[in-house]
Short mmCIF file of C-alpha atoms and ligand atoms in Angstrom, two decimals:
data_model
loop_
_atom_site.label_atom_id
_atom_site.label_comp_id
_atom_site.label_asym_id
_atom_site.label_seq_id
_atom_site.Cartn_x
_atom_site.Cartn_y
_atom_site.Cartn_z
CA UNK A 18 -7.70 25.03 5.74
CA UNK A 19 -7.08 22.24 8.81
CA UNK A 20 -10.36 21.29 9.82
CA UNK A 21 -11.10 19.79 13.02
CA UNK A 22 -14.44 19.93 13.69
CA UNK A 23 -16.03 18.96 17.15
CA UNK A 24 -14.78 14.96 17.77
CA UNK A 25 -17.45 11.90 18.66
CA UNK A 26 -16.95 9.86 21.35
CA UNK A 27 -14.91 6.76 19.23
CA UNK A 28 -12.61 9.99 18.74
CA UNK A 29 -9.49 9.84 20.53
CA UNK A 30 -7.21 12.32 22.44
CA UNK A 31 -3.23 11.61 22.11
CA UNK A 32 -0.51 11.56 25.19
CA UNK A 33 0.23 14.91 23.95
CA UNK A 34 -3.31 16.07 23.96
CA UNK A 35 -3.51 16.44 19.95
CA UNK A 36 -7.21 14.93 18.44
CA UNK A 37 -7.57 12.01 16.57
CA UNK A 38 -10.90 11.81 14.53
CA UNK A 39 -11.98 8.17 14.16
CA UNK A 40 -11.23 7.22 10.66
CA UNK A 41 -9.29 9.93 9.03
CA UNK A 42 -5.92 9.00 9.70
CA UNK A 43 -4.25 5.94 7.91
CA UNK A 44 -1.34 4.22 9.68
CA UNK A 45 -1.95 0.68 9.07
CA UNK A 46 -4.52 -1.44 7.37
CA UNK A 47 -5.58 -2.73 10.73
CA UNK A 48 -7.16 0.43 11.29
CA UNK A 49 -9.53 -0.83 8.09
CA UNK A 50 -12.34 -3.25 8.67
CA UNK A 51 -14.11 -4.97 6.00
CA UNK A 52 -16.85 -2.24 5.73
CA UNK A 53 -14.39 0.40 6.14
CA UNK A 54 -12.06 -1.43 3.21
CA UNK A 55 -15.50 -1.34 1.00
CA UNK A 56 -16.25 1.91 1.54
CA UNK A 57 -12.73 3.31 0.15
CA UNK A 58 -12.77 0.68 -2.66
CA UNK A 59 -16.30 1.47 -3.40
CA UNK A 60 -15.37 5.39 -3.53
CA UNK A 61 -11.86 4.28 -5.61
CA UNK A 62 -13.71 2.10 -8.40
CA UNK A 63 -16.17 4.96 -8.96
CA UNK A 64 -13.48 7.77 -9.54
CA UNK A 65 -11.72 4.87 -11.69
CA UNK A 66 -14.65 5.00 -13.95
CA UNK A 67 -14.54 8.62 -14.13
CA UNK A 68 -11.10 8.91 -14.68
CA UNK A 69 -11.04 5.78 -17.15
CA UNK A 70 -13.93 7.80 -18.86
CA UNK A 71 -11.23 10.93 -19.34
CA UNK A 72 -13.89 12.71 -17.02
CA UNK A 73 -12.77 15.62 -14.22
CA UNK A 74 -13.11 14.52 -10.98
CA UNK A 75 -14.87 17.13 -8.78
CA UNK A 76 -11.78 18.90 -6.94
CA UNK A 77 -13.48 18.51 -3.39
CA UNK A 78 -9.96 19.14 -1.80
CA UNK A 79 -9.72 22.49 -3.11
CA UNK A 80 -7.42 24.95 -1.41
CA UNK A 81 -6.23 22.08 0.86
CA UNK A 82 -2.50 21.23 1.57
CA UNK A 83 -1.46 17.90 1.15
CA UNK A 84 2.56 17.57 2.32
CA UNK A 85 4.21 14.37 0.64
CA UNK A 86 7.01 13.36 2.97
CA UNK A 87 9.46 10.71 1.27
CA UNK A 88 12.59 10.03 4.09
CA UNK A 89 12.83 6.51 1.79
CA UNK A 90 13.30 5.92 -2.21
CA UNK A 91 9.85 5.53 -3.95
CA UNK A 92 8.63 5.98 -7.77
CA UNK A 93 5.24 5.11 -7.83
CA UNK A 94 3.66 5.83 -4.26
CA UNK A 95 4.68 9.52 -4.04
CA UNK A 96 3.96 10.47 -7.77
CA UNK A 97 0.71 8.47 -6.78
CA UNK A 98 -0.18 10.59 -4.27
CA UNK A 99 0.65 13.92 -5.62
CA UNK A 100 -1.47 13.23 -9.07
CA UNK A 101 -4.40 11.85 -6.98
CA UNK A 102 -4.37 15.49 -4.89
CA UNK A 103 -3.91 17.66 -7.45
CA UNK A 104 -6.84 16.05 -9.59
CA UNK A 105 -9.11 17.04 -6.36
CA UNK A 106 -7.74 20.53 -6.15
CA UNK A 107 -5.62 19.82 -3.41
CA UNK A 108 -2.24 22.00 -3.32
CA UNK A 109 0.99 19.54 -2.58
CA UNK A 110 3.80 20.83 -1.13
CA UNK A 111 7.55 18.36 -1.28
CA UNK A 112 9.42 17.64 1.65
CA UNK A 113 12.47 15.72 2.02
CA UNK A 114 14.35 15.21 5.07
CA UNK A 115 17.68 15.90 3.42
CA UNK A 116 20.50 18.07 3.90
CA UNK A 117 18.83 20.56 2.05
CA UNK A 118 16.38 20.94 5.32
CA UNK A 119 17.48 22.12 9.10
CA UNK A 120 17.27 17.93 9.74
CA UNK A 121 20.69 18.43 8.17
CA UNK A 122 21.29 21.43 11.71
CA UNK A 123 20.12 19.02 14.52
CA UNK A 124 16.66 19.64 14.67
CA UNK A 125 14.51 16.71 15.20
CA UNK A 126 12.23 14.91 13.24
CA UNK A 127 9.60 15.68 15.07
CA UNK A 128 10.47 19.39 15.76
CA UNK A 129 10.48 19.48 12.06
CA UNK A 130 7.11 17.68 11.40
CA UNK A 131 4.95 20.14 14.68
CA UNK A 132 6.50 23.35 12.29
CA UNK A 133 5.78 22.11 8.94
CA UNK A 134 2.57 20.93 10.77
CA UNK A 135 1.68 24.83 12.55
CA UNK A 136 1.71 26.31 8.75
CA UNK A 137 -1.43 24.24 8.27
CA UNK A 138 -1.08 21.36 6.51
CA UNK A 139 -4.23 19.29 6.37
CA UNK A 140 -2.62 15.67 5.37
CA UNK A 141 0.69 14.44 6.07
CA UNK A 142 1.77 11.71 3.47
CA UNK A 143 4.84 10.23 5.07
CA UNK A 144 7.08 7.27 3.98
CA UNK A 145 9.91 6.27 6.29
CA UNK A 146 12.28 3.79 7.08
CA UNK A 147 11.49 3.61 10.44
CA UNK A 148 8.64 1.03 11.79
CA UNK A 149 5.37 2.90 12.95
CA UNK A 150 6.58 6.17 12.20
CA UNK A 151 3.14 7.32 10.88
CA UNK A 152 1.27 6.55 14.20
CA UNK A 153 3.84 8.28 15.76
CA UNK A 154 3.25 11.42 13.89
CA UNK A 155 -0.17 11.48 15.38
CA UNK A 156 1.04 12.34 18.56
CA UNK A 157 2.95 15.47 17.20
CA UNK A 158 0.48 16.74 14.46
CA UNK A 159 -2.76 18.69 13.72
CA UNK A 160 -2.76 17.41 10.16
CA UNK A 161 -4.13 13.99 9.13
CA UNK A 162 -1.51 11.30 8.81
CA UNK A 163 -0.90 9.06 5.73
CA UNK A 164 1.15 6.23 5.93
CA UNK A 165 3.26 5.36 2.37
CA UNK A 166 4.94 2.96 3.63
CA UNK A 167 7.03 2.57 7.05
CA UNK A 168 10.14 0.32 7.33
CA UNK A 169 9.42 -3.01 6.96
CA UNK A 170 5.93 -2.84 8.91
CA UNK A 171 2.74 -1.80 6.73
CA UNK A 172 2.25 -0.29 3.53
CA UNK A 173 -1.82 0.26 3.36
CA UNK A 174 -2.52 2.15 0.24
CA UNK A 175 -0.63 -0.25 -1.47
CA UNK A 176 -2.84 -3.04 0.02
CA UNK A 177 -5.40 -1.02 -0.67
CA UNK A 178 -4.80 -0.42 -4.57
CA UNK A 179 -4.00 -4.18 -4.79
CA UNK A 180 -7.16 -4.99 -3.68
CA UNK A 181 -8.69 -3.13 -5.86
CA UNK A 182 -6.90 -4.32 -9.24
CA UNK A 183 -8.43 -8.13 -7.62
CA UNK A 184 -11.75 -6.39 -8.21
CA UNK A 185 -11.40 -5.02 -10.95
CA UNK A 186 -10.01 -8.16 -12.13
CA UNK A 187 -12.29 -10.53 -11.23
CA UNK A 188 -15.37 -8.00 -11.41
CA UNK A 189 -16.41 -8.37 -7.52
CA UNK A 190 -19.57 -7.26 -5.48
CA UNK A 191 -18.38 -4.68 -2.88
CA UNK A 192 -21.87 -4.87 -1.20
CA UNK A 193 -21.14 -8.51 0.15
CA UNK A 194 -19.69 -8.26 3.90
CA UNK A 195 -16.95 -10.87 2.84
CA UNK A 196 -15.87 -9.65 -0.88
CA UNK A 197 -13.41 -12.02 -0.97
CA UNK A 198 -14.41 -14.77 -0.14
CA UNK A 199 -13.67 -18.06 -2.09
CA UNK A 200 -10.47 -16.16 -3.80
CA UNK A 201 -7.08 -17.80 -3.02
CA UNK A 202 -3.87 -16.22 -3.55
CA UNK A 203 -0.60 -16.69 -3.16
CA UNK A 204 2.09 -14.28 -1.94
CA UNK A 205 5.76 -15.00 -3.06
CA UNK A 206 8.50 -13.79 -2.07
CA UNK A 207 10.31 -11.88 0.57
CA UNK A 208 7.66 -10.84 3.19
CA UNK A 209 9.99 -10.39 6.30
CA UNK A 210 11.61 -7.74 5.17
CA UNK A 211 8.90 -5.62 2.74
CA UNK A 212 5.81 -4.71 4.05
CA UNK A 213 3.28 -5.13 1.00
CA UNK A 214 3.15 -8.87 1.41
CA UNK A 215 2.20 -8.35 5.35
CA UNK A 216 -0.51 -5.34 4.57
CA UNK A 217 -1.53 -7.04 1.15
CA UNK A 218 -2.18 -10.91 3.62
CA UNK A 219 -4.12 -8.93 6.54
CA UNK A 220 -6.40 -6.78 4.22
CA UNK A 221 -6.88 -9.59 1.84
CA UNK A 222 -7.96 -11.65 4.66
CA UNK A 223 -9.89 -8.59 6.26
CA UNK A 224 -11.95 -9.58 3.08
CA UNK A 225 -12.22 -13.14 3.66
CA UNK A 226 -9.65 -14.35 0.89
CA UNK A 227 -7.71 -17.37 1.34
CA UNK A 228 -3.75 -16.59 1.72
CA UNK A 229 -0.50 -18.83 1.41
CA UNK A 230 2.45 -17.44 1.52
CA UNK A 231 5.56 -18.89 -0.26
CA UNK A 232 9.55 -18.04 -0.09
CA UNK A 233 12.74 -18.97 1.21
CA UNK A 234 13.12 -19.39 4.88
CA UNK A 235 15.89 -16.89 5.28
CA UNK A 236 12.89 -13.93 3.97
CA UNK A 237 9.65 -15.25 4.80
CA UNK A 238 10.12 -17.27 8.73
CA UNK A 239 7.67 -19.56 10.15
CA UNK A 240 6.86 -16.83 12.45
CA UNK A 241 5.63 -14.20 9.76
CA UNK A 242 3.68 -17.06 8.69
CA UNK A 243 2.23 -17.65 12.20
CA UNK A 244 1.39 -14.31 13.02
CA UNK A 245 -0.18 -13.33 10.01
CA UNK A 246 -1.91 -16.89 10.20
CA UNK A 247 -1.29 -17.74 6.45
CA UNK A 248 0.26 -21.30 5.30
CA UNK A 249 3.78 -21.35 4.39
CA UNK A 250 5.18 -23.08 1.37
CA UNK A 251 8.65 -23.79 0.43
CA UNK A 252 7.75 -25.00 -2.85
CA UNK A 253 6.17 -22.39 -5.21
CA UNK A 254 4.53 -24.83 -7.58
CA UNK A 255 2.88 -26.13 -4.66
CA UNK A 256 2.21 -22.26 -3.51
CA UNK A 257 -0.09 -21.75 -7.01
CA UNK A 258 -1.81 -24.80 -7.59
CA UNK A 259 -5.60 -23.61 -8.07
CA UNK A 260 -4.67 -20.21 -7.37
CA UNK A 261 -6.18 -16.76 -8.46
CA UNK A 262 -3.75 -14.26 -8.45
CA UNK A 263 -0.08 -14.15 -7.81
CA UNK A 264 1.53 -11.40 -6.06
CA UNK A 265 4.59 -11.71 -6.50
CA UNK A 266 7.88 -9.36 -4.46
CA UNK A 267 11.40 -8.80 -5.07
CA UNK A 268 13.83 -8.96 -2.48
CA UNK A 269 14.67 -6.04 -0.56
CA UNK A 270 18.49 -6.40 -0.50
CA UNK A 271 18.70 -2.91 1.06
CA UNK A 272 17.05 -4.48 4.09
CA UNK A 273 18.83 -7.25 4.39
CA UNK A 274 20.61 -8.60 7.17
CA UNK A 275 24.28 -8.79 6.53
CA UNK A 276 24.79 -12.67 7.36
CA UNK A 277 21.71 -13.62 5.25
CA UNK A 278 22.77 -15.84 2.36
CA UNK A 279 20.42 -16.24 -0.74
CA UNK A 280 20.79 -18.09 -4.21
CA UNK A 281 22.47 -16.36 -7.03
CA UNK A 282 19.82 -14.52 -9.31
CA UNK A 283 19.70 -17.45 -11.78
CA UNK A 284 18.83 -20.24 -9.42
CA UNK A 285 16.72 -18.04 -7.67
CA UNK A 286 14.46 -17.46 -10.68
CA UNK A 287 14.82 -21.24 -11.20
CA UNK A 288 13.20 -21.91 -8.25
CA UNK A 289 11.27 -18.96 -7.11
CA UNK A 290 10.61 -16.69 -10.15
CA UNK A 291 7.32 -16.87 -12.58
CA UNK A 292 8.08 -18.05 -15.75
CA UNK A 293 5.78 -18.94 -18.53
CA UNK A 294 5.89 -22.72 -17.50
CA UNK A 295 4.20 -21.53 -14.08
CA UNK A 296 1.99 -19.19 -15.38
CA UNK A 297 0.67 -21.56 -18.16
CA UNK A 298 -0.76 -24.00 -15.03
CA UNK A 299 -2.90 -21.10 -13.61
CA UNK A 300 -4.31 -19.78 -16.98
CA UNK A 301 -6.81 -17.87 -15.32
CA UNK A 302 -4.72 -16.64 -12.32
CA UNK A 303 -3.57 -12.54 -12.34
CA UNK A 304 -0.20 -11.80 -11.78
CA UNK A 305 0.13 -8.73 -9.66
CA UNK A 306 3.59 -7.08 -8.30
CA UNK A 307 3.69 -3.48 -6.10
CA UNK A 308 7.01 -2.84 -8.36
CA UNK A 309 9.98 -2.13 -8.15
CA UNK A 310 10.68 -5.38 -10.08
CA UNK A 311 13.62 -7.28 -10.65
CA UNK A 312 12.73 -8.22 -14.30
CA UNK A 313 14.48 -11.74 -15.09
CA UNK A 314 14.84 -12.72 -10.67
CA UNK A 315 11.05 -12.56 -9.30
CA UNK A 316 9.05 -12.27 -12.90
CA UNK A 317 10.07 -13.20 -16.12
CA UNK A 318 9.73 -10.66 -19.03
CA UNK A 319 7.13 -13.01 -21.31
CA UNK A 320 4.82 -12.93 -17.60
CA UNK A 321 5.30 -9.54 -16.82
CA UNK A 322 4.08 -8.20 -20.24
CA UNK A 323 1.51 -11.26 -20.82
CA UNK A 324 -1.93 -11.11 -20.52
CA UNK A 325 -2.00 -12.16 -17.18
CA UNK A 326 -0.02 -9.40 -15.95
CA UNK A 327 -2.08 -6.76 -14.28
CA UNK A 328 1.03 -5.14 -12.83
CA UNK A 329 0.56 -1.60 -14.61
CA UNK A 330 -3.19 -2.04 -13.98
CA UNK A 331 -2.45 -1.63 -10.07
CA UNK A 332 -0.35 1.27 -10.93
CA UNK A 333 -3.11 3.02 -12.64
CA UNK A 334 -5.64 2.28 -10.10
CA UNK A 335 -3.51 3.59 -7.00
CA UNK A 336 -4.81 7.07 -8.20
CA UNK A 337 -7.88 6.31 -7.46
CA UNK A 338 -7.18 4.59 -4.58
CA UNK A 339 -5.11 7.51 -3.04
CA UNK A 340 -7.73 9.98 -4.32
CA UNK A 341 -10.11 8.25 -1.63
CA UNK A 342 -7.79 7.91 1.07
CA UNK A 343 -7.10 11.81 0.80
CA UNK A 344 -10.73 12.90 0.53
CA UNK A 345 -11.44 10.48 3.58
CA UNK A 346 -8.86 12.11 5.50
CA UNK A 347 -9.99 15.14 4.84
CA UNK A 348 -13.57 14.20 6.05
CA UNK A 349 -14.67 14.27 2.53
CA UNK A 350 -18.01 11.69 2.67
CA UNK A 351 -16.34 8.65 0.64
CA UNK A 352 -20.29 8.12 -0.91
CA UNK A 353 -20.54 11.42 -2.22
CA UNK A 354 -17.34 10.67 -4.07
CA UNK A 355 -18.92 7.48 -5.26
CA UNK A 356 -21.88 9.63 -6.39
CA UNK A 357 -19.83 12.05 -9.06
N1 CP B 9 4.99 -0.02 -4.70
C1 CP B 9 5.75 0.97 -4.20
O1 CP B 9 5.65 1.34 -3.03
O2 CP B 9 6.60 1.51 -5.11
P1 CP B 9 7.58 2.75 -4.81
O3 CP B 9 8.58 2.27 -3.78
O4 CP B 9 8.19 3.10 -6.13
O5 CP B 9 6.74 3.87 -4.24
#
């Protein structure tokens, strides 16, 4: 049931003469202004309530097909994804670029993709280890794109959800043009080679929060600091002095460059992990993580399952989150959602 109705004029046509409709694809968060963020968060907090309620959400994606493309390891962003379509009625179809596909025969990625794409697929979910991948896909597909995650670039839903568990949190007015504003909080951890600390900085700042950014040199450079035009802090009491939340990442040792040399898990923890000490100087300050976690390295087990921790919260709220982002690329009205 790919629908493509008649484009506007912010619409776009691609090198390859496939149609973009303004606002239904999601690559990157810097496709999301603050009113855009607000709407989605808006439409997310309301199904949250429903859900939280044990209502049924209204299955406005019925009879649509939603493909979940994982090329890359995940837990909770695919099973995220498939729960929030099936609750709207969507139907989800698997596809891994394996050697159980012809990927494993020679044909090309995005061979592949314009085939699985001409059975009609409305929404492409994809998660790849290759950087900008998703906006790629526009230029080869009918079907909305999705990012979940590309390389070490951009991660939006994730941004997305986090920013939502912050309102939740802290119980804040999505009406206000700057949401955010006033809330500082501190990213730890290794954000040159992840992408949630890079989509979780821009968005949060999208919404007028207050960043640092804190880590090693050899995982979070000057220059990430610089172009995402956060502070950097080498000292991570200094990092969460004041703060309001904590987001804290593991190191992606699967990304790493081979002549990168880090502390042994112990003295890393030492100096870079949350322990109770830390957390008990920002009493009132979340913890948040996008998982997975390295219990005992980035987060200690007493902070992880305190009463700060709002780390399962933000898994529990990416349904929502992804519920939205599928309805609005299906050109679902995000306030009608909002209205169930
Ligand atoms: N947060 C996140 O992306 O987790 P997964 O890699 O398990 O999907």
């Amino acid at each position: 049931m790919n629908d493509h109705p008649a484009g506007s004029a912010s619409d776009s046509i691609t090198e390859t003469g496939i149609e973009r409709i303004e606002g239904r694809d999601l690559c990157g968060v810097d496709e999301l202004s603050a009113a855009d963020t607000c709407e989605i968060l808006r439409a997310a907090r309301g199904l949250s309530a429903h859900l939280d309620a044990g209502r049924t959400p209204v299955p406005v994606l019925h009879e649509r097909v939603v493909l979940s493309m994982f090329n890359e390891a995940s837990t909770r962003t695919r099973t995220s994804f498939e729960i929030a379509a099936k609750r709207l009625g969507a139907h989800v179809i698997g596809f891994v670029g394996d050697a159980s596909t012809s990927l494993s025969k020679g044909e090309t990625l995005p061979d592949t993709v314009r085939n699985l794409d001409a059975m009609g697929i409305d929404v492409i979910v994809v998660r790849d280890r290759e950087d900008g991948l998703p906006g790629r896909m526009c230029a080869w597909v009918r079907a909305r794109v999705v990012n979940a995650g590309d390389g070490r670039r951009d991660h939006p839903t994730q941004a997305l959800l986090d920013a939502l568990t912050l309102v939740d949190a802290f119980d804040i007015d999505l009406t206000k043009e700057r949401p955010f504003s006033g809330l500082r909080i501190a990213i730890v951890g290794d954000i040159d080679n992840g992408r949630v600390g890079k989509s979780d900085t821009q968005l949060f700042q999208t919404l007028g929060a207050d960043i640092r950014l804190a880590g090693l040199p050899s995982i979070l450079s000057e220059a990430t600091g610089e172009r995402l035009g956060a502070p950097v802090f080498r000292d991570l009491d200094a990092a969460i002095e004041g703060v309001d939340a904590v987001v804290m990442l593991r190191i992606q040792r699967e990304r790493l460059a081979s002549d990168v040399r880090l502390p042994d898990p112990i003295t890393y923890h030492r100096d870079w992990g949350l322990d109770t000490a830390r957390m008990s100087r920002i009493p009132h300050a979340i913890l948040m993580h996008p998982g997975p976690i390295n219990r005992g390295v980035e987060v200690d087990d007493a902070v992880l399952e305190g009463p700060n921790s709002r780390v399962l919260r933000q898994v529990t709220l990416g349904i929502p989150v992804r519920m939205a982002t599928l309805a609005r690329a299906c050109g679902v009205p995000l306030e009608t959602l909002d209205a169930r």
